[in-house]
């Protein structure tokens, strides 16, 4: 054991009377609330109605949760549909196991529906909420701490994460401390928030470019963090499936950034609140 380490919580839930309050679910709820708050402020700053972000989120969040769980179950199907698996547990989102890739894909579908109903542009909505999504990820990753999951290789560094024996890998049952991959990703996402906010303020990104920047920067961090993980995963040509997904998303996001920037007007000085409001409501 190292002289210093990050302890894991002894319990992952508390009971408020008959109702269980799970740390994992609480972090997800706090993350979603933070994303809506920040997105609402950014939408209003662009000349739109602040409540639009929350209204569209009523569609985006449920679709995102379903997409996140589907991605996890499809890519890690053995505990649910493999030998000795329990298909019913595929519904137990509170026990952990969601995929950000599925969350974004499902969330986009839900946001598209919500934006259509509100008469606003999906690209403008995506630009407004992009930093909030990264903030939600930074907060939500602490749910993995409560579940003692999303950790990396064994280490004795001072910031190592202590894992209880029942949650350790079968290959290292006697090693107690591991890289806190969930913490690395949380800190990376906070950096993404700061970078995207700065870039949007500096370059007045629009037409989906703010969202594309978020996607590109996030995937860079996710690639190396994924490389640290030791939990079971499907591998293709020596890389974890999520690494390949990160590479594909990064390539698509960069390609969109380059294409959209070339098509964007050179002079951004004419953008004011009234112009922004028109852009928010254009199809």
PDB file of C-alpha atoms in Angstrom:
ATOM      1  CA  UNK A   1       0.000   0.000   0.000  1.00  0.00           C
ATOM      2  CA  UNK A   2       1.295   3.525  -0.790  1.00  0.00           C
ATOM      3  CA  UNK A   3       1.704   6.025   2.041  1.00  0.00           C
ATOM      4  CA  UNK A   4      -1.110   8.117   0.536  1.00  0.00           C
ATOM      5  CA  UNK A   5      -4.082   7.072  -1.575  1.00  0.00           C
ATOM      6  CA  UNK A   6      -7.671   7.974  -2.422  1.00  0.00           C
ATOM      7  CA  UNK A   7     -10.087   5.818  -0.401  1.00  0.00           C
ATOM      8  CA  UNK A   8     -13.211   4.379  -1.986  1.00  0.00           C
ATOM      9  CA  UNK A   9     -16.535   4.949  -0.213  1.00  0.00           C
ATOM     10  CA  UNK A  10     -17.581   2.172   2.114  1.00  0.00           C
ATOM     11  CA  UNK A  11     -21.152   2.327   0.798  1.00  0.00           C
ATOM     12  CA  UNK A  12     -22.581   3.333  -2.559  1.00  0.00           C
ATOM     13  CA  UNK A  13     -26.054   4.281  -1.341  1.00  0.00           C
ATOM     14  CA  UNK A  14     -28.005   5.566   1.625  1.00  0.00           C
ATOM     15  CA  UNK A  15     -31.674   5.090   2.400  1.00  0.00           C
ATOM     16  CA  UNK A  16     -34.078   7.967   2.931  1.00  0.00           C
ATOM     17  CA  UNK A  17     -36.809   5.966   4.565  1.00  0.00           C
ATOM     18  CA  UNK A  18     -37.812   3.279   2.056  1.00  0.00           C
ATOM     19  CA  UNK A  19     -36.131   5.087  -0.863  1.00  0.00           C
ATOM     20  CA  UNK A  20     -32.501   4.275  -1.763  1.00  0.00           C
ATOM     21  CA  UNK A  21     -30.304   7.203  -2.788  1.00  0.00           C
ATOM     22  CA  UNK A  22     -27.459   5.822  -4.891  1.00  0.00           C
ATOM     23  CA  UNK A  23     -24.274   7.818  -5.302  1.00  0.00           C
ATOM     24  CA  UNK A  24     -24.033   6.837  -8.965  1.00  0.00           C
ATOM     25  CA  UNK A  25     -27.520   8.109  -9.775  1.00  0.00           C
ATOM     26  CA  UNK A  26     -27.008  11.270  -7.713  1.00  0.00           C
ATOM     27  CA  UNK A  27     -23.897  12.215  -9.673  1.00  0.00           C
ATOM     28  CA  UNK A  28     -25.713  11.679 -12.971  1.00  0.00           C
ATOM     29  CA  UNK A  29     -28.599  13.894 -11.843  1.00  0.00           C
ATOM     30  CA  UNK A  30     -26.242  16.625 -10.644  1.00  0.00           C
ATOM     31  CA  UNK A  31     -24.349  16.455 -13.938  1.00  0.00           C
ATOM     32  CA  UNK A  32     -27.522  16.804 -15.995  1.00  0.00           C
ATOM     33  CA  UNK A  33     -28.669  19.740 -13.860  1.00  0.00           C
ATOM     34  CA  UNK A  34     -25.313  21.467 -14.318  1.00  0.00           C
ATOM     35  CA  UNK A  35     -25.443  20.954 -18.091  1.00  0.00           C
ATOM     36  CA  UNK A  36     -28.932  22.454 -18.319  1.00  0.00           C
ATOM     37  CA  UNK A  37     -27.908  25.405 -16.140  1.00  0.00           C
ATOM     38  CA  UNK A  38     -24.806  26.243 -18.173  1.00  0.00           C
ATOM     39  CA  UNK A  39     -26.549  25.584 -21.479  1.00  0.00           C
ATOM     40  CA  UNK A  40     -29.434  27.819 -20.493  1.00  0.00           C
ATOM     41  CA  UNK A  41     -27.097  30.697 -19.666  1.00  0.00           C
ATOM     42  CA  UNK A  42     -25.278  30.318 -22.979  1.00  0.00           C
ATOM     43  CA  UNK A  43     -28.525  30.082 -24.955  1.00  0.00           C
ATOM     44  CA  UNK A  44     -29.848  33.259 -23.310  1.00  0.00           C
ATOM     45  CA  UNK A  45     -26.555  35.049 -24.011  1.00  0.00           C
ATOM     46  CA  UNK A  46     -27.129  34.299 -27.697  1.00  0.00           C
ATOM     47  CA  UNK A  47     -30.503  35.997 -27.645  1.00  0.00           C
ATOM     48  CA  UNK A  48     -32.733  32.964 -27.090  1.00  0.00           C
ATOM     49  CA  UNK A  49     -35.204  32.109 -24.356  1.00  0.00           C
ATOM     50  CA  UNK A  50     -33.381  30.548 -21.418  1.00  0.00           C
ATOM     51  CA  UNK A  51     -36.091  27.904 -20.846  1.00  0.00           C
ATOM     52  CA  UNK A  52     -35.585  26.413 -24.329  1.00  0.00           C
ATOM     53  CA  UNK A  53     -32.557  24.405 -23.184  1.00  0.00           C
ATOM     54  CA  UNK A  54     -34.517  22.728 -20.383  1.00  0.00           C
ATOM     55  CA  UNK A  55     -37.502  22.130 -22.673  1.00  0.00           C
ATOM     56  CA  UNK A  56     -35.370  20.384 -25.285  1.00  0.00           C
ATOM     57  CA  UNK A  57     -33.520  18.494 -22.522  1.00  0.00           C
ATOM     58  CA  UNK A  58     -36.823  16.820 -21.626  1.00  0.00           C
ATOM     59  CA  UNK A  59     -36.348  14.952 -24.898  1.00  0.00           C
ATOM     60  CA  UNK A  60     -32.569  14.771 -25.045  1.00  0.00           C
ATOM     61  CA  UNK A  61     -31.951  13.353 -21.554  1.00  0.00           C
ATOM     62  CA  UNK A  62     -34.229  10.278 -21.719  1.00  0.00           C
ATOM     63  CA  UNK A  63     -32.981   9.426 -25.204  1.00  0.00           C
ATOM     64  CA  UNK A  64     -29.427   9.922 -23.971  1.00  0.00           C
ATOM     65  CA  UNK A  65     -29.883   7.613 -20.994  1.00  0.00           C
ATOM     66  CA  UNK A  66     -31.386   4.897 -23.194  1.00  0.00           C
ATOM     67  CA  UNK A  67     -28.622   5.307 -25.771  1.00  0.00           C
ATOM     68  CA  UNK A  68     -25.938   5.197 -23.097  1.00  0.00           C
ATOM     69  CA  UNK A  69     -27.267   1.996 -21.607  1.00  0.00           C
ATOM     70  CA  UNK A  70     -27.792   0.359 -24.997  1.00  0.00           C
ATOM     71  CA  UNK A  71     -24.204   1.088 -26.001  1.00  0.00           C
ATOM     72  CA  UNK A  72     -22.904  -0.470 -22.786  1.00  0.00           C
ATOM     73  CA  UNK A  73     -25.123  -3.550 -23.017  1.00  0.00           C
ATOM     74  CA  UNK A  74     -24.303  -4.129 -26.692  1.00  0.00           C
ATOM     75  CA  UNK A  75     -20.551  -3.723 -26.252  1.00  0.00           C
ATOM     76  CA  UNK A  76     -20.412  -5.590 -22.906  1.00  0.00           C
ATOM     77  CA  UNK A  77     -23.178  -8.129 -23.392  1.00  0.00           C
ATOM     78  CA  UNK A  78     -21.639 -11.110 -21.558  1.00  0.00           C
ATOM     79  CA  UNK A  79     -22.899 -10.222 -18.032  1.00  0.00           C
ATOM     80  CA  UNK A  80     -26.429  -9.944 -19.403  1.00  0.00           C
ATOM     81  CA  UNK A  81     -26.752 -12.407 -22.267  1.00  0.00           C
ATOM     82  CA  UNK A  82     -23.678 -14.593 -21.925  1.00  0.00           C
ATOM     83  CA  UNK A  83     -23.361 -17.862 -20.035  1.00  0.00           C
ATOM     84  CA  UNK A  84     -24.721 -17.343 -16.525  1.00  0.00           C
ATOM     85  CA  UNK A  85     -25.808 -13.801 -17.377  1.00  0.00           C
ATOM     86  CA  UNK A  86     -29.002 -12.109 -16.225  1.00  0.00           C
ATOM     87  CA  UNK A  87     -30.843 -10.179 -18.993  1.00  0.00           C
ATOM     88  CA  UNK A  88     -32.976  -8.322 -16.445  1.00  0.00           C
ATOM     89  CA  UNK A  89     -29.876  -6.580 -15.095  1.00  0.00           C
ATOM     90  CA  UNK A  90     -29.495  -4.849 -18.432  1.00  0.00           C
ATOM     91  CA  UNK A  91     -32.164  -2.482 -17.085  1.00  0.00           C
ATOM     92  CA  UNK A  92     -30.273  -1.698 -13.853  1.00  0.00           C
ATOM     93  CA  UNK A  93     -28.698   1.615 -14.901  1.00  0.00           C
ATOM     94  CA  UNK A  94     -28.099   2.575 -11.257  1.00  0.00           C
ATOM     95  CA  UNK A  95     -25.590  -0.252 -10.884  1.00  0.00           C
ATOM     96  CA  UNK A  96     -23.274   1.425 -13.386  1.00  0.00           C
ATOM     97  CA  UNK A  97     -22.515   0.737 -16.992  1.00  0.00           C
ATOM     98  CA  UNK A  98     -23.320   3.494 -19.452  1.00  0.00           C
ATOM     99  CA  UNK A  99     -21.446   4.570 -22.571  1.00  0.00           C
ATOM    100  CA  UNK A 100     -20.895   8.235 -23.382  1.00  0.00           C
ATOM    101  CA  UNK A 101     -20.897   7.424 -27.092  1.00  0.00           C
ATOM    102  CA  UNK A 102     -24.414   6.033 -26.848  1.00  0.00           C
ATOM    103  CA  UNK A 103     -25.450   8.913 -24.594  1.00  0.00           C
ATOM    104  CA  UNK A 104     -24.375  11.493 -27.169  1.00  0.00           C
ATOM    105  CA  UNK A 105     -25.952   9.593 -30.069  1.00  0.00           C
ATOM    106  CA  UNK A 106     -29.237   9.104 -28.233  1.00  0.00           C
ATOM    107  CA  UNK A 107     -29.140  12.638 -26.880  1.00  0.00           C
ATOM    108  CA  UNK A 108     -28.730  14.060 -30.380  1.00  0.00           C
ATOM    109  CA  UNK A 109     -31.806  12.167 -31.550  1.00  0.00           C
ATOM    110  CA  UNK A 110     -33.812  13.437 -28.591  1.00  0.00           C
ATOM    111  CA  UNK A 111     -32.474  16.981 -29.033  1.00  0.00           C
ATOM    112  CA  UNK A 112     -33.426  16.892 -32.718  1.00  0.00           C
ATOM    113  CA  UNK A 113     -36.997  16.046 -31.771  1.00  0.00           C
ATOM    114  CA  UNK A 114     -37.059  18.727 -29.090  1.00  0.00           C
ATOM    115  CA  UNK A 115     -35.555  21.370 -31.364  1.00  0.00           C
ATOM    116  CA  UNK A 116     -38.087  20.569 -34.079  1.00  0.00           C
ATOM    117  CA  UNK A 117     -40.901  21.047 -31.584  1.00  0.00           C
ATOM    118  CA  UNK A 118     -39.475  24.345 -30.356  1.00  0.00           C
ATOM    119  CA  UNK A 119     -38.569  25.599 -33.819  1.00  0.00           C
ATOM    120  CA  UNK A 120     -34.859  26.103 -33.132  1.00  0.00           C
ATOM    121  CA  UNK A 121     -31.751  24.983 -34.991  1.00  0.00           C
ATOM    122  CA  UNK A 122     -30.159  21.770 -33.711  1.00  0.00           C
ATOM    123  CA  UNK A 123     -26.652  23.054 -34.512  1.00  0.00           C
ATOM    124  CA  UNK A 124     -27.230  26.200 -32.458  1.00  0.00           C
ATOM    125  CA  UNK A 125     -28.579  24.147 -29.562  1.00  0.00           C
ATOM    126  CA  UNK A 126     -25.611  21.781 -29.736  1.00  0.00           C
ATOM    127  CA  UNK A 127     -23.193  24.722 -29.634  1.00  0.00           C
ATOM    128  CA  UNK A 128     -24.931  26.175 -26.586  1.00  0.00           C
ATOM    129  CA  UNK A 129     -24.926  22.959 -24.550  1.00  0.00           C
ATOM    130  CA  UNK A 130     -21.525  21.548 -25.594  1.00  0.00           C
ATOM    131  CA  UNK A 131     -19.545  22.896 -22.593  1.00  0.00           C
ATOM    132  CA  UNK A 132     -22.382  21.815 -20.314  1.00  0.00           C
ATOM    133  CA  UNK A 133     -22.144  18.261 -21.614  1.00  0.00           C
ATOM    134  CA  UNK A 134     -18.458  18.192 -20.684  1.00  0.00           C
ATOM    135  CA  UNK A 135     -19.334  19.608 -17.261  1.00  0.00           C
ATOM    136  CA  UNK A 136     -21.967  16.909 -16.809  1.00  0.00           C
ATOM    137  CA  UNK A 137     -19.371  14.267 -17.658  1.00  0.00           C
ATOM    138  CA  UNK A 138     -16.927  15.731 -15.142  1.00  0.00           C
ATOM    139  CA  UNK A 139     -19.533  15.479 -12.393  1.00  0.00           C
ATOM    140  CA  UNK A 140     -21.061  12.202 -13.513  1.00  0.00           C
ATOM    141  CA  UNK A 141     -17.716  10.392 -13.485  1.00  0.00           C
ATOM    142  CA  UNK A 142     -17.739  10.590  -9.678  1.00  0.00           C
ATOM    143  CA  UNK A 143     -20.563   8.075  -9.795  1.00  0.00           C
ATOM    144  CA  UNK A 144     -17.906   5.547 -10.803  1.00  0.00           C
ATOM    145  CA  UNK A 145     -16.092   6.319  -7.550  1.00  0.00           C
ATOM    146  CA  UNK A 146     -19.148   5.239  -5.555  1.00  0.00           C
ATOM    147  CA  UNK A 147     -19.351   2.002  -7.554  1.00  0.00           C
ATOM    148  CA  UNK A 148     -15.579   1.364  -7.397  1.00  0.00           C
ATOM    149  CA  UNK A 149     -15.291   1.084 -11.170  1.00  0.00           C
ATOM    150  CA  UNK A 150     -13.519   2.826 -14.045  1.00  0.00           C
ATOM    151  CA  UNK A 151     -10.013   2.497 -12.631  1.00  0.00           C
ATOM    152  CA  UNK A 152      -6.753   1.757 -14.391  1.00  0.00           C
ATOM    153  CA  UNK A 153      -3.687  -0.339 -13.839  1.00  0.00           C
ATOM    154  CA  UNK A 154      -2.271  -1.019 -10.397  1.00  0.00           C
ATOM    155  CA  UNK A 155      -0.049   1.756  -9.049  1.00  0.00           C
ATOM    156  CA  UNK A 156       1.485   3.041  -5.811  1.00  0.00           C
ATOM    157  CA  UNK A 157       1.352   6.720  -6.746  1.00  0.00           C
ATOM    158  CA  UNK A 158       0.165   9.040  -3.935  1.00  0.00           C
ATOM    159  CA  UNK A 159      -3.141   9.634  -5.732  1.00  0.00           C
ATOM    160  CA  UNK A 160      -3.814   5.932  -6.299  1.00  0.00           C
ATOM    161  CA  UNK A 161      -7.365   4.724  -5.746  1.00  0.00           C
ATOM    162  CA  UNK A 162      -7.989   2.045  -3.137  1.00  0.00           C
ATOM    163  CA  UNK A 163     -10.283  -0.710  -4.390  1.00  0.00           C
ATOM    164  CA  UNK A 164     -11.984  -3.239  -2.126  1.00  0.00           C
ATOM    165  CA  UNK A 165     -11.139  -6.914  -2.802  1.00  0.00           C
ATOM    166  CA  UNK A 166     -14.531  -7.747  -4.317  1.00  0.00           C
ATOM    167  CA  UNK A 167     -14.089  -5.053  -6.969  1.00  0.00           C
ATOM    168  CA  UNK A 168     -10.487  -5.820  -7.963  1.00  0.00           C
ATOM    169  CA  UNK A 169      -9.483  -7.520 -11.242  1.00  0.00           C
ATOM    170  CA  UNK A 170      -9.153 -11.297 -11.101  1.00  0.00           C
ATOM    171  CA  UNK A 171      -5.567 -10.956 -12.313  1.00  0.00           C
ATOM    172  CA  UNK A 172      -4.465  -8.753  -9.381  1.00  0.00           C
ATOM    173  CA  UNK A 173      -6.594  -9.748  -6.381  1.00  0.00           C
ATOM    174  CA  UNK A 174      -3.844  -8.887  -3.879  1.00  0.00           C
ATOM    175  CA  UNK A 175      -3.124  -5.390  -5.213  1.00  0.00           C
ATOM    176  CA  UNK A 176      -5.211  -2.729  -3.496  1.00  0.00           C
ATOM    177  CA  UNK A 177      -4.469   0.555  -5.311  1.00  0.00           C
ATOM    178  CA  UNK A 178      -5.008   1.529  -8.953  1.00  0.00           C
ATOM    179  CA  UNK A 179      -4.935   4.532 -11.258  1.00  0.00           C
ATOM    180  CA  UNK A 180      -8.127   6.588 -10.642  1.00  0.00           C
ATOM    181  CA  UNK A 181      -9.155   6.709 -14.303  1.00  0.00           C
ATOM    182  CA  UNK A 182     -12.522   8.199 -13.358  1.00  0.00           C
ATOM    183  CA  UNK A 183     -10.707  11.130 -11.721  1.00  0.00           C
ATOM    184  CA  UNK A 184      -8.422  11.616 -14.718  1.00  0.00           C
ATOM    185  CA  UNK A 185     -11.439  11.818 -17.007  1.00  0.00           C
ATOM    186  CA  UNK A 186     -13.281  14.163 -14.650  1.00  0.00           C
ATOM    187  CA  UNK A 187     -10.328  16.568 -14.585  1.00  0.00           C
ATOM    188  CA  UNK A 188      -9.887  16.282 -18.351  1.00  0.00           C
ATOM    189  CA  UNK A 189     -13.550  17.172 -18.868  1.00  0.00           C
ATOM    190  CA  UNK A 190     -13.162  20.261 -16.684  1.00  0.00           C
ATOM    191  CA  UNK A 191     -10.282  21.253 -18.940  1.00  0.00           C
ATOM    192  CA  UNK A 192     -12.528  20.680 -21.961  1.00  0.00           C
ATOM    193  CA  UNK A 193     -15.134  23.008 -20.447  1.00  0.00           C
ATOM    194  CA  UNK A 194     -12.553  25.769 -19.968  1.00  0.00           C
ATOM    195  CA  UNK A 195     -11.049  25.334 -23.450  1.00  0.00           C
ATOM    196  CA  UNK A 196     -14.381  25.270 -25.278  1.00  0.00           C
ATOM    197  CA  UNK A 197     -15.680  28.323 -23.404  1.00  0.00           C
ATOM    198  CA  UNK A 198     -12.503  30.217 -24.215  1.00  0.00           C
ATOM    199  CA  UNK A 199     -12.435  29.179 -27.875  1.00  0.00           C
ATOM    200  CA  UNK A 200     -16.090  30.042 -28.381  1.00  0.00           C
ATOM    201  CA  UNK A 201     -15.572  33.461 -26.804  1.00  0.00           C
ATOM    202  CA  UNK A 202     -12.394  34.089 -28.782  1.00  0.00           C
ATOM    203  CA  UNK A 203     -13.466  32.816 -32.216  1.00  0.00           C
ATOM    204  CA  UNK A 204     -17.285  33.084 -32.040  1.00  0.00           C
ATOM    205  CA  UNK A 205     -17.797  29.477 -33.088  1.00  0.00           C
ATOM    206  CA  UNK A 206     -21.188  28.617 -34.576  1.00  0.00           C
ATOM    207  CA  UNK A 207     -22.873  26.175 -37.007  1.00  0.00           C
ATOM    208  CA  UNK A 208     -22.053  23.231 -34.776  1.00  0.00           C
ATOM    209  CA  UNK A 209     -18.355  24.049 -34.494  1.00  0.00           C
ATOM    210  CA  UNK A 210     -18.444  24.494 -30.709  1.00  0.00           C
ATOM    211  CA  UNK A 211     -19.905  21.018 -30.351  1.00  0.00           C
ATOM    212  CA  UNK A 212     -17.359  19.600 -32.807  1.00  0.00           C
ATOM    213  CA  UNK A 213     -14.517  21.173 -30.830  1.00  0.00           C
ATOM    214  CA  UNK A 214     -15.851  19.628 -27.619  1.00  0.00           C
ATOM    215  CA  UNK A 215     -16.057  16.209 -29.297  1.00  0.00           C
ATOM    216  CA  UNK A 216     -12.537  16.423 -30.730  1.00  0.00           C
ATOM    217  CA  UNK A 217     -10.861  17.532 -27.502  1.00  0.00           C
ATOM    218  CA  UNK A 218     -12.776  15.107 -25.308  1.00  0.00           C
ATOM    219  CA  UNK A 219     -11.846  12.113 -27.453  1.00  0.00           C
ATOM    220  CA  UNK A 220      -8.132  12.921 -27.165  1.00  0.00           C
ATOM    221  CA  UNK A 221      -8.309  12.539 -23.398  1.00  0.00           C
ATOM    222  CA  UNK A 222     -10.659   9.592 -23.558  1.00  0.00           C
ATOM    223  CA  UNK A 223      -8.219   7.717 -25.794  1.00  0.00           C
ATOM    224  CA  UNK A 224      -5.333   7.718 -23.311  1.00  0.00           C
ATOM    225  CA  UNK A 225      -7.589   7.247 -20.288  1.00  0.00           C
ATOM    226  CA  UNK A 226      -9.209   4.251 -21.975  1.00  0.00           C
ATOM    227  CA  UNK A 227      -5.735   2.850 -22.578  1.00  0.00           C
ATOM    228  CA  UNK A 228      -5.171   2.763 -18.794  1.00  0.00           C
ATOM    229  CA  UNK A 229      -8.260   0.731 -17.990  1.00  0.00           C
ATOM    230  CA  UNK A 230      -8.019  -2.919 -16.999  1.00  0.00           C
ATOM    231  CA  UNK A 231     -11.684  -3.949 -16.986  1.00  0.00           C
ATOM    232  CA  UNK A 232     -12.849  -6.420 -19.590  1.00  0.00           C
ATOM    233  CA  UNK A 233     -13.512  -5.005 -23.051  1.00  0.00           C
ATOM    234  CA  UNK A 234     -13.625  -6.079 -26.670  1.00  0.00           C
ATOM    235  CA  UNK A 235     -10.347  -5.514 -28.530  1.00  0.00           C
ATOM    236  CA  UNK A 236      -9.793  -4.897 -32.228  1.00  0.00           C
ATOM    237  CA  UNK A 237      -6.209  -4.999 -33.550  1.00  0.00           C
ATOM    238  CA  UNK A 238      -4.877  -4.603 -30.037  1.00  0.00           C
ATOM    239  CA  UNK A 239      -6.996  -1.579 -29.094  1.00  0.00           C
ATOM    240  CA  UNK A 240     -10.080  -1.458 -26.914  1.00  0.00           C
ATOM    241  CA  UNK A 241     -13.346  -0.878 -28.778  1.00  0.00           C
ATOM    242  CA  UNK A 242     -13.792   2.495 -27.074  1.00  0.00           C
ATOM    243  CA  UNK A 243     -10.379   3.586 -28.341  1.00  0.00           C
ATOM    244  CA  UNK A 244     -11.487   2.907 -31.908  1.00  0.00           C
ATOM    245  CA  UNK A 245     -14.714   4.780 -31.263  1.00  0.00           C
ATOM    246  CA  UNK A 246     -12.732   7.726 -29.900  1.00  0.00           C
ATOM    247  CA  UNK A 247     -10.540   7.745 -33.007  1.00  0.00           C
ATOM    248  CA  UNK A 248     -13.543   7.715 -35.346  1.00  0.00           C
ATOM    249  CA  UNK A 249     -15.333  10.473 -33.432  1.00  0.00           C
ATOM    250  CA  UNK A 250     -12.141  12.564 -33.343  1.00  0.00           C
ATOM    251  CA  UNK A 251     -11.661  12.221 -37.114  1.00  0.00           C
ATOM    252  CA  UNK A 252     -15.295  13.127 -37.815  1.00  0.00           C
ATOM    253  CA  UNK A 253     -15.203  16.117 -35.452  1.00  0.00           C
ATOM    254  CA  UNK A 254     -11.971  17.516 -36.913  1.00  0.00           C
ATOM    255  CA  UNK A 255     -13.246  17.031 -40.464  1.00  0.00           C
ATOM    256  CA  UNK A 256     -16.420  18.915 -39.598  1.00  0.00           C
ATOM    257  CA  UNK A 257     -14.457  21.706 -37.901  1.00  0.00           C
ATOM    258  CA  UNK A 258     -12.258  22.202 -40.949  1.00  0.00           C
ATOM    259  CA  UNK A 259     -15.153  22.074 -43.409  1.00  0.00           C
ATOM    260  CA  UNK A 260     -17.447  24.360 -41.404  1.00  0.00           C
ATOM    261  CA  UNK A 261     -14.661  26.871 -40.769  1.00  0.00           C
ATOM    262  CA  UNK A 262     -13.862  27.120 -44.468  1.00  0.00           C
ATOM    263  CA  UNK A 263     -17.516  27.789 -45.205  1.00  0.00           C
ATOM    264  CA  UNK A 264     -17.951  30.310 -42.367  1.00  0.00           C
ATOM    265  CA  UNK A 265     -17.880  34.053 -43.105  1.00  0.00           C
ATOM    266  CA  UNK A 266     -14.483  35.646 -42.542  1.00  0.00           C
ATOM    267  CA  UNK A 267     -15.929  38.700 -40.807  1.00  0.00           C
ATOM    268  CA  UNK A 268     -17.539  37.830 -37.463  1.00  0.00           C
ATOM    269  CA  UNK A 269     -17.781  41.430 -36.239  1.00  0.00           C
ATOM    270  CA  UNK A 270     -21.341  41.868 -37.487  1.00  0.00           C
ATOM    271  CA  UNK A 271     -22.798  39.300 -35.114  1.00  0.00           C
ATOM    272  CA  UNK A 272     -25.043  40.888 -32.494  1.00  0.00           C
ATOM    273  CA  UNK A 273     -27.837  39.587 -30.297  1.00  0.00           C
ATOM    274  CA  UNK A 274     -30.500  40.046 -32.969  1.00  0.00           C
ATOM    275  CA  UNK A 275     -28.435  38.169 -35.545  1.00  0.00           C
ATOM    276  CA  UNK A 276     -27.815  35.430 -33.003  1.00  0.00           C
ATOM    277  CA  UNK A 277     -31.498  35.087 -32.263  1.00  0.00           C
ATOM    278  CA  UNK A 278     -32.191  34.633 -35.962  1.00  0.00           C
ATOM    279  CA  UNK A 279     -29.488  31.969 -36.182  1.00  0.00           C
ATOM    280  CA  UNK A 280     -30.972  30.130 -33.217  1.00  0.00           C
ATOM    281  CA  UNK A 281     -34.301  29.816 -34.960  1.00  0.00           C
ATOM    282  CA  UNK A 282     -33.076  29.034 -38.452  1.00  0.00           C
ATOM    283  CA  UNK A 283     -33.558  25.492 -39.693  1.00  0.00           C
TER     284      UNK A 283
END
